[in-house]
mmCIF file of C-alpha atoms and ligand atoms in Angstrom:
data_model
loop_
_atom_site.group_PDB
_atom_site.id
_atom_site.type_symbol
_atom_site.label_atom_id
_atom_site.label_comp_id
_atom_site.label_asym_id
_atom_site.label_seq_id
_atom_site.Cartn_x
_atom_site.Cartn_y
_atom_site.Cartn_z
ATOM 1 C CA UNK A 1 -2.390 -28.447 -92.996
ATOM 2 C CA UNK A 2 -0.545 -31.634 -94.010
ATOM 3 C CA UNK A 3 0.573 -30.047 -96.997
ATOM 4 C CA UNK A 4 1.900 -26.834 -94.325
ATOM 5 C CA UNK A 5 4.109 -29.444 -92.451
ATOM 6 C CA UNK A 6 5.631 -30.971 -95.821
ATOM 7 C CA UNK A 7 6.245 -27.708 -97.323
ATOM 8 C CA UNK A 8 7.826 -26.501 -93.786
ATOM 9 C CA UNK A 9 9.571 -29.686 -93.945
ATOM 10 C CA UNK A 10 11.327 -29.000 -97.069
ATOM 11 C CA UNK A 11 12.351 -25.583 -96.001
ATOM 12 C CA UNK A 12 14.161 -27.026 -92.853
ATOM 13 C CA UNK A 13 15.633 -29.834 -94.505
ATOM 14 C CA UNK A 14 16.804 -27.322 -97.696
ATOM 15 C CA UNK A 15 17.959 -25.021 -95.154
ATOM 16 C CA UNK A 16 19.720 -27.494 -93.539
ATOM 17 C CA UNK A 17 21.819 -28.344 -96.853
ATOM 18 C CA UNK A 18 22.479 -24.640 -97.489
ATOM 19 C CA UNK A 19 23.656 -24.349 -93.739
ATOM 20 C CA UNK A 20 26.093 -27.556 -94.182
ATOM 21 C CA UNK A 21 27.904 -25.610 -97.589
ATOM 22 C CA UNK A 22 28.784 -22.884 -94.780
ATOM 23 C CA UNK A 23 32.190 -21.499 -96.169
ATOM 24 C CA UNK A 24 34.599 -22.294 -92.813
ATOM 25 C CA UNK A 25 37.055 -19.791 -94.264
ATOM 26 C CA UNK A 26 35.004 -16.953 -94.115
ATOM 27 C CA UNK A 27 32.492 -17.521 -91.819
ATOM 28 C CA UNK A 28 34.620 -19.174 -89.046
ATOM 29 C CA UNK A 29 36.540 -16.215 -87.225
ATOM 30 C CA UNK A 30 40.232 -16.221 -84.869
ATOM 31 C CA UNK A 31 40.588 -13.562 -83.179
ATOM 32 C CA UNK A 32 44.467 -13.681 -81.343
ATOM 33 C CA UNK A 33 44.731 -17.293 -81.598
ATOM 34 C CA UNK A 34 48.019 -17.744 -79.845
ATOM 35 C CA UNK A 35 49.728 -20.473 -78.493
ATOM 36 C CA UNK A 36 52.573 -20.413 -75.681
ATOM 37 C CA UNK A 37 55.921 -20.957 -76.416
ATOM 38 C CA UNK A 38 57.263 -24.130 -74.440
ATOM 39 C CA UNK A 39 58.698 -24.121 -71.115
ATOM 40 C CA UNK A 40 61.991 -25.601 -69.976
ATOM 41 C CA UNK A 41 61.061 -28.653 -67.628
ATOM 42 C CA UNK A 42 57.874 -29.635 -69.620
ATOM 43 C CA UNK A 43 56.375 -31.132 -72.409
ATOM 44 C CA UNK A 44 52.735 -29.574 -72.343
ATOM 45 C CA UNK A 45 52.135 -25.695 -73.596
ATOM 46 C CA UNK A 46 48.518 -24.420 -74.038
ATOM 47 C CA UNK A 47 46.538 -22.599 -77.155
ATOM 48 C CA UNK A 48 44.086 -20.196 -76.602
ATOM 49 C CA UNK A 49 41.408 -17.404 -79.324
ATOM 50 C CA UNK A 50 38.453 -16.562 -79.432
ATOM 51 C CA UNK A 51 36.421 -18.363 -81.963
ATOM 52 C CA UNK A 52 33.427 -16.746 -83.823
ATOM 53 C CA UNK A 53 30.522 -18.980 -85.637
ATOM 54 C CA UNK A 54 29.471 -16.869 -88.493
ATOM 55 C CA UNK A 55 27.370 -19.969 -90.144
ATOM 56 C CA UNK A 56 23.981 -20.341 -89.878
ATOM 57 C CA UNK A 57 24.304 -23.483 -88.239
ATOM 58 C CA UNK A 58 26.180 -24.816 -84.989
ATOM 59 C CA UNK A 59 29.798 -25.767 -85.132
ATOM 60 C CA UNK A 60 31.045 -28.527 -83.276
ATOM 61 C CA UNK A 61 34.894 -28.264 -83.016
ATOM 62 C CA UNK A 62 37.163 -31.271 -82.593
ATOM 63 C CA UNK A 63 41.084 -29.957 -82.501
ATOM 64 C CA UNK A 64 43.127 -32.449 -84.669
ATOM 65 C CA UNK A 65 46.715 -31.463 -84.853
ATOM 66 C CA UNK A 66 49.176 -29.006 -84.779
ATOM 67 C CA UNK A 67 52.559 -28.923 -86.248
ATOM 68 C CA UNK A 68 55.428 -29.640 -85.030
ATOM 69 C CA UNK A 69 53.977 -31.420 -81.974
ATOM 70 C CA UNK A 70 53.136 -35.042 -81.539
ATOM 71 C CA UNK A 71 49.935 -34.951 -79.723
ATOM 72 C CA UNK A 72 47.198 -32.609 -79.019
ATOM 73 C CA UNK A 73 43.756 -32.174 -76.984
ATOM 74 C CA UNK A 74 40.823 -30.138 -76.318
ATOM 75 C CA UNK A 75 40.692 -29.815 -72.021
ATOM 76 C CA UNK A 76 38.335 -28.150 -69.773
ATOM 77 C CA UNK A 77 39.843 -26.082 -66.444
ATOM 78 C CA UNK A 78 37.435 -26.895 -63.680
ATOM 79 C CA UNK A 79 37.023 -26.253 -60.081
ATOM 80 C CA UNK A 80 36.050 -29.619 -58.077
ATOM 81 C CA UNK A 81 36.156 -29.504 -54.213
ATOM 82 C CA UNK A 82 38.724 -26.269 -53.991
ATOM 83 C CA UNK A 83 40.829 -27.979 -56.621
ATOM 84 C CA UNK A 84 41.766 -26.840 -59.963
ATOM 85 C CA UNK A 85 41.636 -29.711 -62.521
ATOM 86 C CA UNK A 86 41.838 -30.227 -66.303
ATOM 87 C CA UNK A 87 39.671 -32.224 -67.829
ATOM 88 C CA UNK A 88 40.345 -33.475 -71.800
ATOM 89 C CA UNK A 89 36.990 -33.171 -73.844
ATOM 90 C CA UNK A 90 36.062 -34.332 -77.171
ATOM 91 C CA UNK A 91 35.001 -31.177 -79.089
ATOM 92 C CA UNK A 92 33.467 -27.617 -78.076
ATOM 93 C CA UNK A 93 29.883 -26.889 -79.289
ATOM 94 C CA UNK A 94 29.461 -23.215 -80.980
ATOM 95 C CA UNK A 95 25.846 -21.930 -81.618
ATOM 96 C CA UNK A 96 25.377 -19.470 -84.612
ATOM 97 C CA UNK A 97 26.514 -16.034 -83.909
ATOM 98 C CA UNK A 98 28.183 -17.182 -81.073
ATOM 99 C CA UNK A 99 31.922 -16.898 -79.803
ATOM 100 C CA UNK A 100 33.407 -19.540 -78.135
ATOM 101 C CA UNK A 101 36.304 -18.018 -75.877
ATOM 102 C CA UNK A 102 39.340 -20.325 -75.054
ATOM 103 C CA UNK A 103 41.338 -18.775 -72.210
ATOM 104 C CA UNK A 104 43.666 -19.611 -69.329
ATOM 105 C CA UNK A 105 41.854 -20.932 -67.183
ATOM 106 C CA UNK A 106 38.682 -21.968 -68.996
ATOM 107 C CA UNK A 107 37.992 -23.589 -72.005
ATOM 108 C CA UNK A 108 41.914 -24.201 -74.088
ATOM 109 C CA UNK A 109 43.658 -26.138 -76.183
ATOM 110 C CA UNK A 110 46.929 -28.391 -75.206
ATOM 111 C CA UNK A 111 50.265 -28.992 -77.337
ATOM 112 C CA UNK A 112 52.473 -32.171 -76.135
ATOM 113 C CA UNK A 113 55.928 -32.837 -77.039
ATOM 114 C CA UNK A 114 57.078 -31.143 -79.483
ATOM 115 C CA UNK A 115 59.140 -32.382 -81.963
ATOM 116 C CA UNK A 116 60.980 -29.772 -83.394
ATOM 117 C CA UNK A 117 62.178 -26.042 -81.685
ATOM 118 C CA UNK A 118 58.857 -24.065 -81.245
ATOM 119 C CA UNK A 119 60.480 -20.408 -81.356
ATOM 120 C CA UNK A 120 58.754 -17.716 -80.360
ATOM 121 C CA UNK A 121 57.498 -15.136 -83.056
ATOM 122 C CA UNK A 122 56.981 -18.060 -85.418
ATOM 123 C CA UNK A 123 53.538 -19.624 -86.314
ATOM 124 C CA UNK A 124 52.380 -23.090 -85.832
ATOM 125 C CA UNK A 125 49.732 -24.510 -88.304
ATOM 126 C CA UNK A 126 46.787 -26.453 -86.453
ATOM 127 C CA UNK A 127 44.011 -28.351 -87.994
ATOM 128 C CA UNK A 128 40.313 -28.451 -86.746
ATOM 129 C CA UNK A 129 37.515 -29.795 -87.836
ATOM 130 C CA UNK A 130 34.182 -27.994 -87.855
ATOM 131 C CA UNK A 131 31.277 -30.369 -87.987
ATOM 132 C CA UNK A 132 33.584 -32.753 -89.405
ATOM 133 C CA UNK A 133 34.896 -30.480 -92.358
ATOM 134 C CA UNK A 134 38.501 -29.465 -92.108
ATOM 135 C CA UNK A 135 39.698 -26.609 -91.609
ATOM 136 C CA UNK A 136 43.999 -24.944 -90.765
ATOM 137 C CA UNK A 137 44.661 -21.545 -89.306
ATOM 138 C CA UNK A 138 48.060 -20.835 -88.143
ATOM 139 C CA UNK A 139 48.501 -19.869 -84.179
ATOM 140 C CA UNK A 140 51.336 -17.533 -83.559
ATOM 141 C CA UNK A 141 53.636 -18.838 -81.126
ATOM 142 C CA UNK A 142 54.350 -16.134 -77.717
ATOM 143 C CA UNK A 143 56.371 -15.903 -74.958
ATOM 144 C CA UNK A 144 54.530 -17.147 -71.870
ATOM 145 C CA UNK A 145 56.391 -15.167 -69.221
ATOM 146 C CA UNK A 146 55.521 -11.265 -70.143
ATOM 147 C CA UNK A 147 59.405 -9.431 -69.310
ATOM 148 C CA UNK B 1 28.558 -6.091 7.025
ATOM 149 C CA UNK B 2 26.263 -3.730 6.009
ATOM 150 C CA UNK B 3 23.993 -4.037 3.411
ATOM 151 C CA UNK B 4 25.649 -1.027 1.156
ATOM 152 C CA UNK B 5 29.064 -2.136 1.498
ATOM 153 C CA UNK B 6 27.328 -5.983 1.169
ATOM 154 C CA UNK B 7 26.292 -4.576 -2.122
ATOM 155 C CA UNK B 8 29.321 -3.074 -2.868
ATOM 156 C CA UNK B 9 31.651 -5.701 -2.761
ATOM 157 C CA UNK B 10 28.800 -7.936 -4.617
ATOM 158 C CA UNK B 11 29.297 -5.561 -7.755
ATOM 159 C CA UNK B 12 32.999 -5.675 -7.516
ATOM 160 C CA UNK B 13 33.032 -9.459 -7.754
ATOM 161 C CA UNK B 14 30.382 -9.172 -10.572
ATOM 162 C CA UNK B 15 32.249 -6.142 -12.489
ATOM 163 C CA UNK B 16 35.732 -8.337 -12.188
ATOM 164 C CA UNK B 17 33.482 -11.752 -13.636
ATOM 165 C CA UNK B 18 32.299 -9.557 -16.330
ATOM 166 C CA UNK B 19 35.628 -8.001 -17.123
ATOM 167 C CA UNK B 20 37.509 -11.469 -17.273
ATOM 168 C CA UNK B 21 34.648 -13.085 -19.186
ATOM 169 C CA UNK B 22 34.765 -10.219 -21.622
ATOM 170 C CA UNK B 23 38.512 -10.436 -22.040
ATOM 171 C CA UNK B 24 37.932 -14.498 -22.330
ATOM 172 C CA UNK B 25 35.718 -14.511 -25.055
ATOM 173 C CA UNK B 26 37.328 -11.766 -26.908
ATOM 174 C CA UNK B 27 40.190 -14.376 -27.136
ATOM 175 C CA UNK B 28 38.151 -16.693 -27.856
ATOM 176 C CA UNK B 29 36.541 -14.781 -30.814
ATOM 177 C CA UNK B 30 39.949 -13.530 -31.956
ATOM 178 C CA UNK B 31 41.620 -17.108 -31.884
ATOM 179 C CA UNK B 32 38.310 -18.504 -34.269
ATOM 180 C CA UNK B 33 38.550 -15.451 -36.837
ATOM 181 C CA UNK B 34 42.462 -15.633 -36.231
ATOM 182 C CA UNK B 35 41.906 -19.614 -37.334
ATOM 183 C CA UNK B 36 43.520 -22.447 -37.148
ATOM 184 C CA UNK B 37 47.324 -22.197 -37.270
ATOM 185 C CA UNK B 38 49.049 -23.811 -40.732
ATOM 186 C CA UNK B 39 52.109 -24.708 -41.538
ATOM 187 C CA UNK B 40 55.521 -25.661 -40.041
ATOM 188 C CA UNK B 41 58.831 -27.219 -41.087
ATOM 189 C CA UNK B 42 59.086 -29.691 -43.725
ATOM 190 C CA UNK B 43 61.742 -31.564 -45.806
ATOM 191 C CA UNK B 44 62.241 -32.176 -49.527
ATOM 192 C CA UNK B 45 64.558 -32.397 -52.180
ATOM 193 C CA UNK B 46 66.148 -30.057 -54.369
ATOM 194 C CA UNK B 47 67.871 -31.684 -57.541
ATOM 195 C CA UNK B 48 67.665 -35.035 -55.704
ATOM 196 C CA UNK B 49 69.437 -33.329 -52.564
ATOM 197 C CA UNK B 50 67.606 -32.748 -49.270
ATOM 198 C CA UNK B 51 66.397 -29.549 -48.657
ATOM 199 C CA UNK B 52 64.885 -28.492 -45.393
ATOM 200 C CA UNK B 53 62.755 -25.449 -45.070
ATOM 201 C CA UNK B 54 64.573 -24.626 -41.671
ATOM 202 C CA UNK B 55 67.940 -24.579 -43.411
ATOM 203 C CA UNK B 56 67.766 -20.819 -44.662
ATOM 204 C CA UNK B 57 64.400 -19.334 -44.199
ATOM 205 C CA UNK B 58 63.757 -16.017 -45.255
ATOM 206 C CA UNK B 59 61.687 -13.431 -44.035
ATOM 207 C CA UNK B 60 59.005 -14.197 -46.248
ATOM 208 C CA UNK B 61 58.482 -17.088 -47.903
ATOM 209 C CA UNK B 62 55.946 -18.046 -50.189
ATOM 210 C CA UNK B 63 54.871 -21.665 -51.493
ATOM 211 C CA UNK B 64 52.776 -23.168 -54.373
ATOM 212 C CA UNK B 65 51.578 -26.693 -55.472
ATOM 213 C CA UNK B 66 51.347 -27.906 -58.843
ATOM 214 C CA UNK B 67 52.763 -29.896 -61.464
ATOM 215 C CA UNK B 68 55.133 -29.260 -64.999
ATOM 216 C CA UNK B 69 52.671 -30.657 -67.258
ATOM 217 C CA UNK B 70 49.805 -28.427 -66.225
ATOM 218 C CA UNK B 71 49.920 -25.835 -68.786
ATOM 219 C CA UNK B 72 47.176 -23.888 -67.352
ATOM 220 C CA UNK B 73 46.599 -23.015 -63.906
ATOM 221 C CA UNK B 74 50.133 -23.479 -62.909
ATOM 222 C CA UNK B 75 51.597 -21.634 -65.028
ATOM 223 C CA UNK B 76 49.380 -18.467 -64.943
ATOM 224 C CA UNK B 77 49.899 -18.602 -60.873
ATOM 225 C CA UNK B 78 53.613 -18.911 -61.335
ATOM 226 C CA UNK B 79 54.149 -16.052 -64.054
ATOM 227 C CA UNK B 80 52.304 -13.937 -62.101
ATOM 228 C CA UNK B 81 54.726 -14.438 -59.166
ATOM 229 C CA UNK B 82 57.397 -14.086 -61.603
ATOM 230 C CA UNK B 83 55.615 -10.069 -62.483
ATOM 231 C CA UNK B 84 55.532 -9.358 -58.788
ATOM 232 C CA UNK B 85 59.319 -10.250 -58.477
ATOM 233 C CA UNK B 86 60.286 -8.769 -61.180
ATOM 234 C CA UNK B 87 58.823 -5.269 -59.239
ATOM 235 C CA UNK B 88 60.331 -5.824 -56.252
ATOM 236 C CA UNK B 89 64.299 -3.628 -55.725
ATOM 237 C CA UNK B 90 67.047 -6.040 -54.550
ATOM 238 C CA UNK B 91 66.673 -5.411 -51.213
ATOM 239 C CA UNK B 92 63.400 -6.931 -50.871
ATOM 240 C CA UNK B 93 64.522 -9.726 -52.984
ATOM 241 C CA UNK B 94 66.762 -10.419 -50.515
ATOM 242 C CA UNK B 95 63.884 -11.157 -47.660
ATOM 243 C CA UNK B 96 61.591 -12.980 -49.939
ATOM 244 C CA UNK B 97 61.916 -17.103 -51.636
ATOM 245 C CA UNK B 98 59.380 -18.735 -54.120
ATOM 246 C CA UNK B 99 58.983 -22.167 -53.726
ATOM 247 C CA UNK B 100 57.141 -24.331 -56.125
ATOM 248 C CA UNK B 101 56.681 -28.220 -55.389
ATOM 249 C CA UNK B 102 55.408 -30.646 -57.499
ATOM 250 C CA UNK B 103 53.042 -32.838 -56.448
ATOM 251 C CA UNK B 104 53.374 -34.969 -59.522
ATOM 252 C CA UNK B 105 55.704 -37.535 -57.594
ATOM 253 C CA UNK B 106 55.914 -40.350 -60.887
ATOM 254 C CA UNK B 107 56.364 -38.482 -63.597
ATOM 255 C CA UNK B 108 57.939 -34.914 -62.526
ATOM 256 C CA UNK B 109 61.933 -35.680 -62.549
ATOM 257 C CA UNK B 110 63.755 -33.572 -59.740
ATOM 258 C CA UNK B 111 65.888 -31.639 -62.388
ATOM 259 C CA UNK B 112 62.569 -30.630 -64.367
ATOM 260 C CA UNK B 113 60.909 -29.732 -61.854
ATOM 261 C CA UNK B 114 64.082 -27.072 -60.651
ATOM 262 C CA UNK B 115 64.377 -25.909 -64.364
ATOM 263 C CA UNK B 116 60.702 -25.592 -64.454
ATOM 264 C CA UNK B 117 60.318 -23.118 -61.612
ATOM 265 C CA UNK B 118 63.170 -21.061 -62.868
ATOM 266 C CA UNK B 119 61.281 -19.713 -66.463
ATOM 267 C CA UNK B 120 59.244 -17.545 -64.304
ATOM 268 C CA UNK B 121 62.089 -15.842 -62.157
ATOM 269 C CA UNK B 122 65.388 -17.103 -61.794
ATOM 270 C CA UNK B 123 65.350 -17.443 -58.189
ATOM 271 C CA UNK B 124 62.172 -19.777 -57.992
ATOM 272 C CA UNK B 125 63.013 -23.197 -56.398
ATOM 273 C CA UNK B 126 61.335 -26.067 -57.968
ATOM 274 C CA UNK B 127 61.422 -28.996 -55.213
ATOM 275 C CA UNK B 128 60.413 -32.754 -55.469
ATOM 276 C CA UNK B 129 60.751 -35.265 -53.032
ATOM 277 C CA UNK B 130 59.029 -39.074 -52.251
ATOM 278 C CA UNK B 131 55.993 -39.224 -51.974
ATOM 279 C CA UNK B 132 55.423 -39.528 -48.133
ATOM 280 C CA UNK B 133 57.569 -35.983 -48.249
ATOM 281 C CA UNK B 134 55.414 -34.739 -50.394
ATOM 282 C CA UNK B 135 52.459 -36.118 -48.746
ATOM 283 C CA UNK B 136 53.382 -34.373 -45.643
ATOM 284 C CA UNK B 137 54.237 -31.130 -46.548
ATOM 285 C CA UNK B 138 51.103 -30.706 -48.494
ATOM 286 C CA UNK B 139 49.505 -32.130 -44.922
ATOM 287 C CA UNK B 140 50.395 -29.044 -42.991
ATOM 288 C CA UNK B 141 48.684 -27.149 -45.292
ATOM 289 C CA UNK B 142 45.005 -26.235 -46.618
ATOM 290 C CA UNK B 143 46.192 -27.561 -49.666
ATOM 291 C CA UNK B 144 45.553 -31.091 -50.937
ATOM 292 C CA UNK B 145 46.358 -32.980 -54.692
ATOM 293 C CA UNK B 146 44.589 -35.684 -56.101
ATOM 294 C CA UNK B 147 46.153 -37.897 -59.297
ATOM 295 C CA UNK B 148 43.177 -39.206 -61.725
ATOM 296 C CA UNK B 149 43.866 -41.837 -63.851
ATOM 297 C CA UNK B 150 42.774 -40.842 -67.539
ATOM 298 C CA UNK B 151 43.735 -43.242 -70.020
ATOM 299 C CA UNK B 152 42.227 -41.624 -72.631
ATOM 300 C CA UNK B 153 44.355 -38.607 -72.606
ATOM 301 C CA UNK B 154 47.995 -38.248 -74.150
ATOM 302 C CA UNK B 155 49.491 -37.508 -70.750
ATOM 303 C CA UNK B 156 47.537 -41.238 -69.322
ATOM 304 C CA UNK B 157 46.478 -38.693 -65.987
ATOM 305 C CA UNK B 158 45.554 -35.575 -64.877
ATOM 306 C CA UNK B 159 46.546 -34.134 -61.068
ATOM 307 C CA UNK B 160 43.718 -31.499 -59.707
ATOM 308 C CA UNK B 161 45.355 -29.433 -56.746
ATOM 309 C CA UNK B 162 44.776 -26.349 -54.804
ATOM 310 C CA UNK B 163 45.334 -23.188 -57.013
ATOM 311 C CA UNK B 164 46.802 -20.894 -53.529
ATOM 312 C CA UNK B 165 50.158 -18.988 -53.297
ATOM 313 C CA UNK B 166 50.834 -19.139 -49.700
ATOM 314 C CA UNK B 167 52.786 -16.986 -47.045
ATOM 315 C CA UNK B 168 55.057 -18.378 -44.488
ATOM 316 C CA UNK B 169 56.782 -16.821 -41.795
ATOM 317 C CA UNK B 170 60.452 -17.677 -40.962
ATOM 318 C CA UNK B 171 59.214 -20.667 -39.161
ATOM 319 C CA UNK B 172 57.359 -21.708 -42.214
ATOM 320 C CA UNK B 173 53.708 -20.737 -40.273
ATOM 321 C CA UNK B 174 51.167 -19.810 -42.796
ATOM 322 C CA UNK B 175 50.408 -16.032 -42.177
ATOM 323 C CA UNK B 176 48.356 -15.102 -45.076
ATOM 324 C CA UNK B 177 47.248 -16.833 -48.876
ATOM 325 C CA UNK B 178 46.523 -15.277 -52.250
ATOM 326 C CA UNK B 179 44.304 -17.685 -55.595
ATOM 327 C CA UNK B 180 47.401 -17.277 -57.709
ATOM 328 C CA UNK B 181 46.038 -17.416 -60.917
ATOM 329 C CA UNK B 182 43.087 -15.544 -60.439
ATOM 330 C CA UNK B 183 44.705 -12.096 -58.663
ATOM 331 C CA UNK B 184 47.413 -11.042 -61.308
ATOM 332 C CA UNK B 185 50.694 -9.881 -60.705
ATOM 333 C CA UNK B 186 49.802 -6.776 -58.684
ATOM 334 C CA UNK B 187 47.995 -8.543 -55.758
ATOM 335 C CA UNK B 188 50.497 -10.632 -55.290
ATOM 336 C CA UNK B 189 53.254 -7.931 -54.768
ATOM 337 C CA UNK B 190 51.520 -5.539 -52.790
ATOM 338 C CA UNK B 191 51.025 -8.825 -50.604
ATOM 339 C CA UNK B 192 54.395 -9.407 -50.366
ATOM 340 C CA UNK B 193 55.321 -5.518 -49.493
ATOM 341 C CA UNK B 194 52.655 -5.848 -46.798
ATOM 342 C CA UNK B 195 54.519 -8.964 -45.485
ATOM 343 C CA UNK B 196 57.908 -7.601 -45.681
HETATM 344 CU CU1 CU C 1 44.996 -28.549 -70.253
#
């Protein structure tokens, strides 16, 4: 029996080294990841994509920084007491398999002041970290206001 | 007397009790589902000039609260107003007025907030004001704002407020309300067609 638990043991703690090597370029997956081009009148824009955890393992995201602007953060849209109110969070958690959706509204990511002209049509590079590896994709940058 | 016409006149009295009762709690009922009356005439500013509701009301007139540096709710609410003018002819254009006010009294300046309101449709007004303006405007309303201190985040703050597009009358009386970031574009004008 003892010998059961050590050898089970291993296998979890093995697995758990194979699980850590999980390739973030090919097992992490953007769909649409967009951000909003800025407003006139404001500093802040939002990010949003849908984010797929192909790894074995779970994925906690921390958002790092995006190009071209000199701060960002990871915020929560909640309801409290019939108002609407953001709330900045540390990272998002992803279980394996799962997607984790950031959308107006929910879940998203936020851009403030930007330093240079963020034109639409172009793409803006952003920099996570999954489980404290790094990891770039570029966000293409759209019009906010659909004409 | 007699005792029929004793009787009559005893139902009479009782039919006319029953028929004014009837017609008083039927007011009564209408005036609760009706609710409370919002709204009214209030004063801000407009680029750092007053502006006063009363000055040049339209037929409709709709009103949201919110801030510039809320990229989420706000926005979404505000574009989607934007859509819904954008489908109206110039006629109706001419009967209806957006009005966005920013609750976000410290760090929202006047001209930002104007320019602001503008990316959505042209004819949006962004308004400011003090804060006692502000305060009572969003007073008359079923609205309310609260400013949380967050030094943690970039911005140092965040504001929560009431996500509701609201309609106003010529006299600025609330006469209906749409969530304006949850009921897109479409909602919103066939509410404002209904209104006009
Ligand atoms: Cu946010």
């Amino acid at each position: 029996m003892r010998t059961m638990i050590l050898f089970a043991t291993a296998i979890l703690a093995f697995a758990g080294t194979a699980s850590a090597e999980c390739d973030l370029k090919t097992k992490v997956e953007f769909s649409d990841p967009r951000i909003f081009a800025p407003l006139k009148g404001t500093n802040a824009t939002g990010g949003f994509a849908k984010i797929k955890n192909n790894c074995t393992e779970e994925l906690e995201l921390a958002f790092k920084s995006a190009e071209g602007f000199k701060a960002v953060e990871s915020h929560v849209t909640v309801e409290e007491s019939g108002r609407m109110a953001m709330k900045k969070t540390d990272s998002f958690k992803i279980k394996p398999g799962e997607t984790l959706e950031l959308v107006p509204g929910g879940k998203h990511l936020m851009f403030f002041d930007p330093q240079t002209e963020i034109k639409e049509g172009s793409e803006v590079k952003l920099t996570f970290t999954f489980n404290k590896k790094e990891l770039s994709v570029p966000f293409k940058v759209i019009p906010r206001i659909k004409k | 007397m007699t005792i029929q016409k004793g009787a009559l006149l005893a139902l009479r009295i009782l039919t006319t009790i029953a028929i004014v009762g009837a017609i008083y709690f039927g007011f009564a009922i209408w005036k609760t589902m009706k609710g409370p009356t919002f709204g009214g005439n209030f004063t801000l500013t407009y680029r750092g000039q007053n502006w006063i509701f009363s000055d040049a009301p339209k037929k409709l007139n709709m009103l949201y609260f919110g801030y510039t540096k809320c990229p989420d709710v706000c926005p979404v609410s505000l574009s989607n107003a934007g859509s819904a003018f954008r489908m109206l002819n110039d006629g109706e254009l001419k009967d209806v007025r957006f009005i966005f006010l920013s609750v976000d009294q410290s760090h929202d300046k006047p001209d930002e907030v104007a320019d602001y309101a503008t990316n959505f449709f042209p004819t949006f007004i962004g308004l400011s004001g003090s804060k006692e303006q502000i305060d009572r405007t969003i007073g008359l309303f079923p609205a309310s704002y609260m400013l949380e201190e967050n030094p943690k985040s970039y911005l140092g703050y965040s504001i929560s407020h009431t996500d509701r597009i609201f309609f106003l009358d010529s006299d600025g009386l609330v006469i209906d309300s749409i969530t304006g970031s949850k009921e897109g574009a479409e909602s919103i004008y066939k509410k404002i067609k209904e209104h006009l």
